[in-house]
Short mmCIF file of C-alpha atoms and ligand atoms in Angstrom, two decimals:
data_model
loop_
_atom_site.label_atom_id
_atom_site.label_comp_id
_atom_site.label_asym_id
_atom_site.label_seq_id
_atom_site.Cartn_x
_atom_site.Cartn_y
_atom_site.Cartn_z
CA MET D 1385 65.30 -206.62 -27.24
CA SER D 1386 67.53 -207.99 -24.53
CA VAL D 1387 70.39 -206.14 -23.25
CA ARG D 1388 73.81 -207.83 -22.63
CA ILE D 1389 76.24 -206.64 -21.10
CA VAL D 1390 78.99 -207.78 -23.03
CA ASP D 1391 82.49 -205.10 -21.21
CA VAL D 1392 83.20 -203.39 -18.36
CA ARG D 1393 87.21 -201.17 -18.82
CA GLU D 1394 88.52 -199.27 -16.13
CA ILE D 1395 91.19 -197.42 -16.09
CA THR D 1396 93.31 -195.56 -13.47
CA LYS D 1397 93.74 -191.80 -13.71
CA PRO D 1398 95.23 -188.86 -11.94
CA ILE D 1399 93.66 -186.24 -9.67
CA SER D 1400 96.43 -184.55 -8.31
CA SER D 1401 97.11 -181.21 -7.02
CA PRO D 1402 99.91 -179.86 -4.24
CA ILE D 1403 96.99 -179.22 -2.24
CA ARG D 1404 95.99 -180.13 1.92
CA ASN D 1405 92.52 -180.30 4.01
CA ALA D 1406 93.22 -181.20 7.78
CA TYR D 1407 94.32 -185.81 6.83
CA ILE D 1408 95.51 -186.06 3.25
CA ASP D 1409 97.24 -184.12 1.01
CA PHE D 1410 96.14 -184.75 -2.68
CA THR D 1411 99.77 -185.29 -4.71
CA LYS D 1412 98.68 -188.98 -5.13
CA MET D 1413 95.56 -188.82 -6.03
CA THR D 1414 93.95 -191.11 -8.14
CA THR D 1415 90.21 -191.70 -9.98
CA SER D 1416 88.59 -195.00 -11.21
CA LEU D 1417 86.89 -194.58 -15.29
CA VAL D 1418 84.71 -196.79 -15.70
CA ALA D 1419 83.39 -197.76 -18.97
CA VAL D 1420 80.21 -200.36 -19.21
CA VAL D 1421 80.07 -201.38 -22.47
CA THR D 1422 76.09 -202.70 -23.55
CA ASP D 1423 75.20 -204.23 -27.01
CA ALA D 1424 72.57 -201.62 -26.44
CA VAL D 1425 72.25 -199.19 -29.64
CA ARG D 1426 70.72 -195.47 -29.58
CA ASP D 1427 71.09 -192.70 -32.67
CA GLY D 1428 72.70 -195.05 -34.78
CA LYS D 1429 75.34 -195.52 -31.52
CA ARG D 1430 76.43 -198.24 -29.20
CA VAL D 1431 75.30 -197.51 -25.68
CA VAL D 1432 78.40 -197.10 -22.95
CA GLY D 1433 77.71 -195.86 -19.58
CA TYR D 1434 80.70 -194.34 -17.94
CA GLY D 1435 80.98 -193.81 -13.87
CA PHE D 1436 83.87 -192.75 -12.02
CA ASN D 1437 85.20 -192.62 -8.44
CA SER D 1438 84.83 -188.72 -6.38
CA ASN D 1439 88.03 -187.79 -4.51
CA GLY D 1440 89.61 -188.61 -1.73
CA ARG D 1441 89.51 -192.14 -2.02
CA TYR D 1442 91.94 -193.95 -4.28
CA GLY D 1443 91.13 -195.62 -7.79
CA GLN D 1444 90.02 -198.87 -7.33
CA GLY D 1445 91.23 -200.63 -10.67
CA GLY D 1446 92.23 -203.91 -8.88
CA LEU D 1447 89.31 -204.15 -7.47
CA ILE D 1448 87.73 -203.72 -10.42
CA ARG D 1449 89.38 -206.12 -11.79
CA GLU D 1450 89.99 -208.56 -9.90
CA ARG D 1451 86.24 -208.71 -8.25
CA PHE D 1452 83.34 -207.00 -9.48
CA ALA D 1453 84.06 -206.96 -13.20
CA PRO D 1454 83.69 -210.65 -13.65
CA ARG D 1455 81.07 -210.74 -11.49
CA LEU D 1456 78.90 -208.67 -14.03
CA LEU D 1457 80.33 -210.03 -17.15
CA GLU D 1458 80.11 -213.20 -15.89
CA ALA D 1459 76.09 -213.17 -15.18
CA ASP D 1460 73.56 -215.21 -17.06
CA PRO D 1461 72.53 -211.19 -19.08
CA LYS D 1462 68.70 -212.29 -18.45
CA THR D 1463 68.85 -212.69 -14.72
CA LEU D 1464 70.42 -208.54 -15.11
CA LEU D 1465 66.91 -207.57 -16.90
CA ASP D 1466 64.81 -205.44 -15.50
CA SER D 1467 60.69 -206.60 -15.41
CA THR D 1468 60.68 -205.78 -19.54
CA GLY D 1469 63.10 -206.96 -20.37
CA ASP D 1470 64.27 -203.87 -22.69
CA ASN D 1471 66.76 -202.89 -19.99
CA ILE D 1472 69.41 -203.84 -16.89
CA ASP D 1473 67.95 -203.30 -14.27
CA PRO D 1474 70.39 -201.52 -11.96
CA ASP D 1475 69.80 -203.45 -8.73
CA LYS D 1476 69.95 -206.92 -9.87
CA ALA D 1477 73.44 -205.55 -11.34
CA TRP D 1478 74.45 -204.68 -7.76
CA ALA D 1479 73.29 -207.82 -5.82
CA ALA D 1480 75.41 -210.22 -9.24
CA MET D 1481 78.46 -208.07 -8.22
CA MET D 1482 77.95 -208.43 -4.29
CA SER D 1483 77.62 -212.12 -5.04
CA ASN D 1484 79.66 -213.64 -2.06
CA GLU D 1485 80.77 -210.54 -0.41
CA LYS D 1486 79.83 -210.09 3.27
CA PRO D 1487 78.76 -208.29 5.15
CA GLY D 1488 80.12 -205.49 7.57
CA GLY D 1489 83.90 -203.68 6.76
CA HIS D 1490 82.72 -201.51 4.04
CA GLY D 1491 85.94 -200.24 3.38
CA GLU D 1492 87.69 -199.75 -0.51
CA ARG D 1493 85.02 -202.20 -2.02
CA SER D 1494 82.26 -200.02 -1.13
CA VAL D 1495 83.99 -197.51 -3.91
CA ALA D 1496 85.01 -200.08 -6.60
CA VAL D 1497 81.39 -200.91 -6.78
CA GLY D 1498 79.82 -197.00 -6.39
CA THR D 1499 82.28 -196.35 -9.63
CA ILE D 1500 80.57 -199.74 -11.74
CA ASP D 1501 77.30 -198.81 -10.52
CA MET D 1502 77.83 -195.50 -12.06
CA ALA D 1503 78.29 -196.31 -15.34
CA ILE D 1504 75.21 -198.78 -15.16
CA TRP D 1505 72.81 -195.74 -14.14
CA ASP D 1506 74.04 -193.85 -16.97
CA ALA D 1507 73.68 -196.88 -19.14
CA VAL D 1508 70.38 -197.48 -17.93
CA ALA D 1509 69.12 -193.72 -19.07
CA LYS D 1510 70.58 -193.60 -22.51
CA ILE D 1511 68.64 -196.96 -23.10
CA ALA D 1512 65.28 -195.53 -21.81
CA GLY D 1513 66.42 -192.87 -23.58
CA LYS D 1514 66.51 -190.14 -20.88
CA PRO D 1515 68.43 -187.92 -18.86
CA LEU D 1516 69.52 -189.48 -15.94
CA PHE D 1517 67.58 -187.07 -12.77
CA ARG D 1518 63.89 -187.56 -15.02
CA LEU D 1519 64.00 -191.20 -14.85
CA LEU D 1520 64.64 -190.91 -11.37
CA ALA D 1521 61.52 -188.58 -10.80
CA GLU D 1522 59.10 -190.48 -12.99
CA ARG D 1523 60.28 -193.70 -11.11
CA HIS D 1524 59.47 -192.26 -7.66
CA LYS D 1525 56.70 -190.89 -8.89
CA ARG D 1526 58.16 -186.81 -7.81
CA GLU D 1527 58.04 -183.89 -10.42
CA ALA D 1528 61.88 -183.66 -11.31
CA ASN D 1529 63.49 -179.62 -10.35
CA PRO D 1530 66.48 -179.58 -12.28
CA ARG D 1531 67.39 -176.02 -10.68
CA VAL D 1532 69.35 -177.25 -7.92
CA PHE D 1533 71.87 -175.67 -5.30
CA VAL D 1534 75.28 -175.82 -5.82
CA TYR D 1535 78.26 -174.28 -3.40
CA ALA D 1536 81.95 -173.92 -3.96
CA ALA D 1537 84.75 -176.55 -2.16
CA GLY D 1538 87.88 -175.18 -1.34
CA GLY D 1539 89.73 -172.81 1.04
CA TYR D 1540 92.38 -175.03 0.83
CA TYR D 1541 96.35 -175.55 2.38
CA TYR D 1542 98.33 -174.78 0.14
CA PRO D 1543 102.31 -173.89 0.01
CA GLY D 1544 103.14 -170.59 -0.17
CA LYS D 1545 99.35 -169.53 0.21
CA ASP D 1546 98.57 -166.07 2.56
CA LEU D 1547 95.16 -164.79 3.67
CA SER D 1548 94.81 -162.47 -0.15
CA ALA D 1549 95.50 -165.57 -1.68
CA LEU D 1550 92.54 -167.32 0.22
CA ARG D 1551 90.74 -164.16 -0.10
CA GLY D 1552 91.41 -163.80 -4.03
CA GLU D 1553 89.95 -168.09 -4.08
CA MET D 1554 86.60 -166.89 -2.66
CA ARG D 1555 86.02 -163.78 -4.41
CA GLY D 1556 86.43 -166.24 -7.65
CA TYR D 1557 83.55 -167.87 -6.91
CA LEU D 1558 81.31 -164.60 -6.13
CA ASP D 1559 81.89 -163.48 -9.38
CA ARG D 1560 80.95 -167.39 -10.29
CA GLY D 1561 77.48 -167.32 -8.86
CA TYR D 1562 78.07 -169.00 -6.11
CA ASN D 1563 76.21 -167.78 -2.47
CA VAL D 1564 77.93 -170.53 -0.30
CA VAL D 1565 81.56 -170.77 -0.39
CA LYS D 1566 83.26 -173.43 2.17
CA MET D 1567 87.66 -173.96 3.67
CA LYS D 1568 89.36 -175.91 5.41
CA ILE D 1569 90.51 -176.15 9.06
CA GLY D 1570 92.13 -177.83 11.20
CA GLY D 1571 95.34 -177.71 9.16
CA ALA D 1572 96.76 -174.85 11.55
CA SER D 1573 96.56 -173.98 14.55
CA ILE D 1574 93.39 -172.60 15.54
CA ALA D 1575 94.39 -168.96 16.23
CA GLU D 1576 96.02 -169.14 12.56
CA ASP D 1577 92.12 -171.29 11.34
CA GLN D 1578 90.28 -167.62 13.14
CA GLU D 1579 92.46 -165.61 10.82
CA ARG D 1580 91.07 -167.81 7.97
CA ILE D 1581 87.59 -167.37 8.78
CA GLU D 1582 87.94 -163.99 9.12
CA ALA D 1583 89.42 -162.66 6.62
CA ALA D 1584 87.25 -164.94 4.07
CA LEU D 1585 84.50 -163.97 5.86
CA LYS D 1586 85.57 -159.85 5.38
CA GLU D 1587 85.60 -161.04 1.35
CA ILE D 1588 83.00 -162.56 1.26
CA GLY D 1589 80.40 -160.30 3.05
CA ASN D 1590 77.07 -160.63 2.98
CA GLN D 1591 76.97 -161.83 -0.22
CA ALA D 1592 77.47 -165.62 0.61
CA GLN D 1593 77.99 -167.63 3.74
CA LEU D 1594 80.74 -169.89 4.07
CA ALA D 1595 81.05 -173.53 5.68
CA VAL D 1596 84.15 -175.19 7.65
CA ASP D 1597 85.30 -178.30 7.05
CA ALA D 1598 87.97 -180.08 9.65
CA ASN D 1599 87.79 -183.59 7.15
CA GLY D 1600 87.71 -186.06 11.29
CA ARG D 1601 90.29 -183.91 12.22
CA PHE D 1602 89.75 -182.97 15.87
CA ASP D 1603 88.91 -185.85 18.63
CA LEU D 1604 86.52 -184.16 20.94
CA GLU D 1605 88.92 -181.49 23.35
CA THR D 1606 89.90 -179.65 20.34
CA GLY D 1607 86.14 -180.08 18.22
CA ILE D 1608 84.89 -178.29 21.27
CA ALA D 1609 86.99 -175.45 20.92
CA TYR D 1610 86.80 -174.91 17.62
CA ALA D 1611 82.55 -175.17 18.00
CA LYS D 1612 83.31 -171.79 21.11
CA MET D 1613 85.21 -170.61 18.64
CA LEU D 1614 82.99 -170.30 15.20
CA ARG D 1615 79.57 -170.56 16.78
CA GLU D 1616 79.93 -166.37 16.81
CA TYR D 1617 80.16 -166.65 12.84
CA PRO D 1618 77.02 -167.33 10.93
CA LEU D 1619 78.70 -170.25 9.68
CA PHE D 1620 76.87 -172.22 7.03
CA TRP D 1621 78.43 -175.03 8.48
CA TYR D 1622 80.54 -176.93 10.82
CA GLU D 1623 81.98 -180.48 8.49
CA GLU D 1624 82.92 -183.42 9.54
CA VAL D 1625 84.44 -182.74 12.93
CA GLY D 1626 85.63 -185.61 14.10
CA ASP D 1627 86.44 -189.24 12.95
CA PRO D 1628 83.17 -190.81 10.87
CA LEU D 1629 82.78 -193.08 12.94
CA ASP D 1630 82.55 -191.52 16.42
CA PHE D 1631 79.24 -191.08 17.08
CA GLN D 1632 79.40 -190.11 20.18
CA LEU D 1633 81.82 -187.68 19.68
CA GLN D 1634 79.54 -186.14 17.44
CA ALA D 1635 76.74 -186.17 19.45
CA ALA D 1636 78.60 -185.08 22.55
CA LEU D 1637 79.81 -181.66 20.15
CA ALA D 1638 75.57 -180.78 19.77
CA GLU D 1639 75.94 -179.39 22.80
CA PHE D 1640 79.03 -177.27 22.27
CA TYR D 1641 77.73 -176.05 18.41
CA PRO D 1642 74.20 -174.10 18.52
CA GLY D 1643 74.65 -174.32 14.63
CA PRO D 1644 74.24 -176.82 11.28
CA MET D 1645 76.35 -179.53 11.11
CA ALA D 1646 77.63 -181.22 7.72
CA THR D 1647 79.08 -184.62 7.73
CA GLY D 1648 78.78 -187.81 6.65
CA GLU D 1649 81.05 -188.50 3.21
CA ASN D 1650 83.00 -190.76 4.87
CA LEU D 1651 80.14 -193.58 5.97
CA PHE D 1652 79.64 -196.26 3.14
CA SER D 1653 76.86 -197.80 3.98
CA HIS D 1654 73.30 -197.51 4.69
CA GLN D 1655 74.17 -199.26 8.10
CA ASP D 1656 76.40 -196.77 8.30
CA ALA D 1657 74.17 -193.99 7.70
CA ARG D 1658 71.59 -195.45 10.03
CA ASN D 1659 74.30 -196.07 12.95
CA LEU D 1660 74.66 -192.04 12.45
CA ILE D 1661 71.32 -190.86 12.51
CA ARG D 1662 70.82 -193.00 15.43
CA TYR D 1663 73.85 -192.11 18.10
CA GLY D 1664 75.88 -189.04 16.02
CA GLY D 1665 72.94 -187.02 17.79
CA MET D 1666 72.06 -185.35 14.43
CA ARG D 1667 69.68 -182.82 13.78
CA PRO D 1668 67.35 -183.10 11.42
CA ASP D 1669 65.61 -178.95 11.35
CA ARG D 1670 68.95 -178.43 10.94
CA ASP D 1671 72.41 -180.35 10.35
CA TRP D 1672 73.15 -181.58 6.36
CA LEU D 1673 74.37 -185.63 5.09
CA GLN D 1674 76.57 -185.45 2.47
CA PHE D 1675 76.68 -188.79 1.84
CA ASP D 1676 78.20 -190.00 -1.89
CA CYS D 1677 77.23 -192.11 -4.09
CA ALA D 1678 80.24 -192.34 -6.01
CA LEU D 1679 81.94 -193.24 -2.55
CA SER D 1680 79.63 -196.03 -1.13
CA TYR D 1681 78.29 -198.43 -3.65
CA GLY D 1682 76.35 -196.15 -5.83
CA LEU D 1683 72.56 -195.01 -6.35
CA CYS D 1684 71.76 -198.00 -5.15
CA GLU D 1685 72.74 -198.15 -1.90
CA TYR D 1686 71.89 -194.59 -1.57
CA LEU D 1687 68.54 -195.29 -2.41
CA ARG D 1688 68.58 -197.53 1.15
CA THR D 1689 70.12 -194.91 2.71
CA LEU D 1690 67.25 -192.90 1.72
CA ASP D 1691 64.64 -195.18 3.16
CA VAL D 1692 66.94 -195.27 5.91
CA LEU D 1693 66.40 -190.97 6.23
CA LYS D 1694 62.77 -191.38 5.92
CA THR D 1695 62.36 -193.99 8.52
CA HIS D 1696 63.30 -191.70 11.77
CA GLY D 1697 62.63 -188.74 10.15
CA TRP D 1698 64.74 -187.26 7.68
CA SER D 1699 63.48 -185.95 4.24
CA PRO D 1700 66.36 -186.17 1.57
CA SER D 1701 66.56 -182.25 1.61
CA ARG D 1702 68.23 -182.19 4.16
CA CYS D 1703 71.47 -184.11 2.44
CA ILE D 1704 73.54 -182.20 0.26
CA PRO D 1705 76.62 -184.94 -1.32
CA HIS D 1706 80.20 -184.96 -1.20
CA GLY D 1707 82.15 -185.02 -4.43
CA GLY D 1708 80.85 -182.72 -7.38
CA HIS D 1709 80.22 -184.80 -9.62
CA GLN D 1710 77.27 -184.96 -12.47
CA MET D 1711 75.67 -188.44 -10.67
CA SER D 1712 74.61 -186.12 -7.15
CA LEU D 1713 73.25 -183.54 -9.41
CA ASN D 1714 70.95 -186.32 -10.94
CA ILE D 1715 69.98 -187.14 -7.56
CA ALA D 1716 69.44 -184.35 -7.13
CA ALA D 1717 67.15 -183.10 -9.39
CA GLY D 1718 65.37 -186.09 -10.10
CA LEU D 1719 64.92 -187.20 -6.16
CA GLY D 1720 64.80 -183.73 -4.48
CA LEU D 1721 68.50 -183.38 -2.57
CA GLY D 1722 69.06 -180.11 -0.79
CA GLY D 1723 72.26 -179.38 -3.53
CA ASN D 1724 75.79 -180.81 -4.30
CA GLU D 1725 78.60 -179.59 -4.27
CA SER D 1726 81.28 -178.28 -6.59
CA TYR D 1727 84.62 -177.74 -6.30
CA PRO D 1728 84.75 -175.58 -9.63
CA ASP D 1729 89.22 -175.20 -9.54
CA LEU D 1730 89.65 -178.69 -8.30
CA PHE D 1731 89.86 -181.89 -9.42
CA GLN D 1732 89.06 -181.80 -13.55
CA PRO D 1733 87.94 -182.75 -16.14
CA TYR D 1734 86.32 -185.19 -13.66
CA GLY D 1735 83.89 -182.35 -11.27
CA GLY D 1736 81.60 -180.22 -12.71
CA PHE D 1737 78.08 -179.05 -15.13
CA PRO D 1738 78.12 -179.33 -18.34
CA ASP D 1739 79.07 -176.89 -20.34
CA GLY D 1740 77.67 -173.81 -21.33
CA VAL D 1741 75.70 -174.28 -17.39
CA ARG D 1742 76.77 -171.10 -14.85
CA VAL D 1743 75.58 -170.73 -12.08
CA GLU D 1744 72.96 -168.33 -11.11
CA ASN D 1745 72.04 -167.15 -7.25
CA GLY D 1746 73.65 -170.08 -5.78
CA HIS D 1747 71.86 -172.67 -8.48
CA ILE D 1748 72.65 -174.24 -11.77
CA THR D 1749 69.58 -175.85 -14.17
CA MET D 1750 70.34 -179.34 -15.69
CA PRO D 1751 70.40 -179.89 -18.89
CA ASP D 1752 68.19 -182.98 -20.83
CA LEU D 1753 70.92 -184.31 -21.89
CA PRO D 1754 70.76 -188.74 -22.21
CA GLY D 1755 72.05 -190.59 -19.33
CA ILE D 1756 74.11 -188.82 -16.52
CA GLY D 1757 75.26 -185.87 -18.92
CA PHE D 1758 78.94 -185.88 -19.23
CA GLU D 1759 78.11 -186.22 -23.15
CA GLY D 1760 77.68 -182.50 -22.64
CA LYS D 1761 80.84 -181.97 -21.07
CA SER D 1762 83.69 -181.92 -23.46
CA ASP D 1763 86.97 -182.27 -21.53
CA LEU D 1764 85.17 -185.30 -19.29
CA TYR D 1765 83.68 -187.49 -22.45
CA LYS D 1766 87.18 -187.08 -24.44
CA GLU D 1767 88.79 -189.12 -21.46
CA MET D 1768 85.96 -191.80 -21.29
CA THR D 1769 85.86 -192.23 -25.05
CA ALA D 1770 89.22 -192.28 -24.90
CA LEU D 1771 88.50 -195.28 -22.96
CA ALA D 1772 85.41 -196.53 -25.25
CA ASP D 1773 84.25 -195.12 -27.87
O1 LIG O 2403 89.14 -183.03 1.29
C1 LIG O 2403 88.32 -183.43 1.02
O2 LIG O 2403 88.52 -184.07 1.02
C2 LIG O 2403 87.08 -183.41 0.33
C3 LIG O 2403 85.98 -183.16 1.69
O3 LIG O 2403 86.05 -183.39 2.41
C4 LIG O 2403 84.83 -182.17 0.87
O4 LIG O 2403 84.02 -181.78 -0.43
O5 LIG O 2403 83.70 -182.16 1.37
MG1 LIG O 2404 84.70 -183.04 3.66
#
């Protein structure tokens, strides 16, 4: 029984808040919510796949409506099917979207494609009647592990936020079961950031570890000055120190920072990931890679990135994606990533877990919901069904 995509819908939604990192504020942040409507019927309901992009890049309605959705809808439906003819082949859909696109220049188009790709994988797993993480594990001949490490990202700057508010925020994450928390640096002086770090460390004590994120703000000199300060603390990681494409800076830092470093959330293709691995001096025994499929051409491309990593001796367990969405939770549980980001208090309803899922000892357990599992998160699913029911 062949399947076809009958519609692709997009709406741009606000995910704004008064927070600020070292580079941007989020007062005008948006996301694209996408529905890929199929003619397949499961449990008496038409199958619709849903996707959205992560925070940090804006909604991509223009590109989706002008180029990527029309290409999917104009493709001969037979050319998008897998070898059984009963389901869509995500790689074929990806190739259709990327027809007439030159290589390189992975700007905003990778976000547009990543958003639709998420919706396609959701539909494909629902048509197969399985959670996406189980479908991925099967296809890659692995054992799925529904228990996934998650850490709490926050610690943003915002107007009037003092040290006690920062401590209270960190305490709130511990109370909710997290054992790794993250805060922003680079949006204040080094002396002020050191005070903030010490306040956070005092609050979490030996109950948790702290990661810090500079959001690509530093030049090499500042990055090294921070490295010398930070290396005195037992941090979980020192994240995105300099410009995401400055691989020489990243490599030079390793000499000054023996602890774990993390980066990659602003690299949007397997070619850029490969350049980081080739030239960025990242160490596969301790460093972390944060590529986020929703921003970087989707899971089809993320699989190519994992292949690149394998070729260069990196385990998927060194990947903890940026973005805090359920798509990366599925990839983590299905393909053995090291875990996933989570923003307990931010970017709702798009981040987080299905209702009733709790964090225990820094881990969640994936429920067995079909597709990505959006149906299990009522506030998010309400937005989705308003777009296409
Ligand atoms: O503040 C942001 O842009 C988000 C970010 O870097 C992260 O979650 O690591
Ligand atoms: Mg970051």
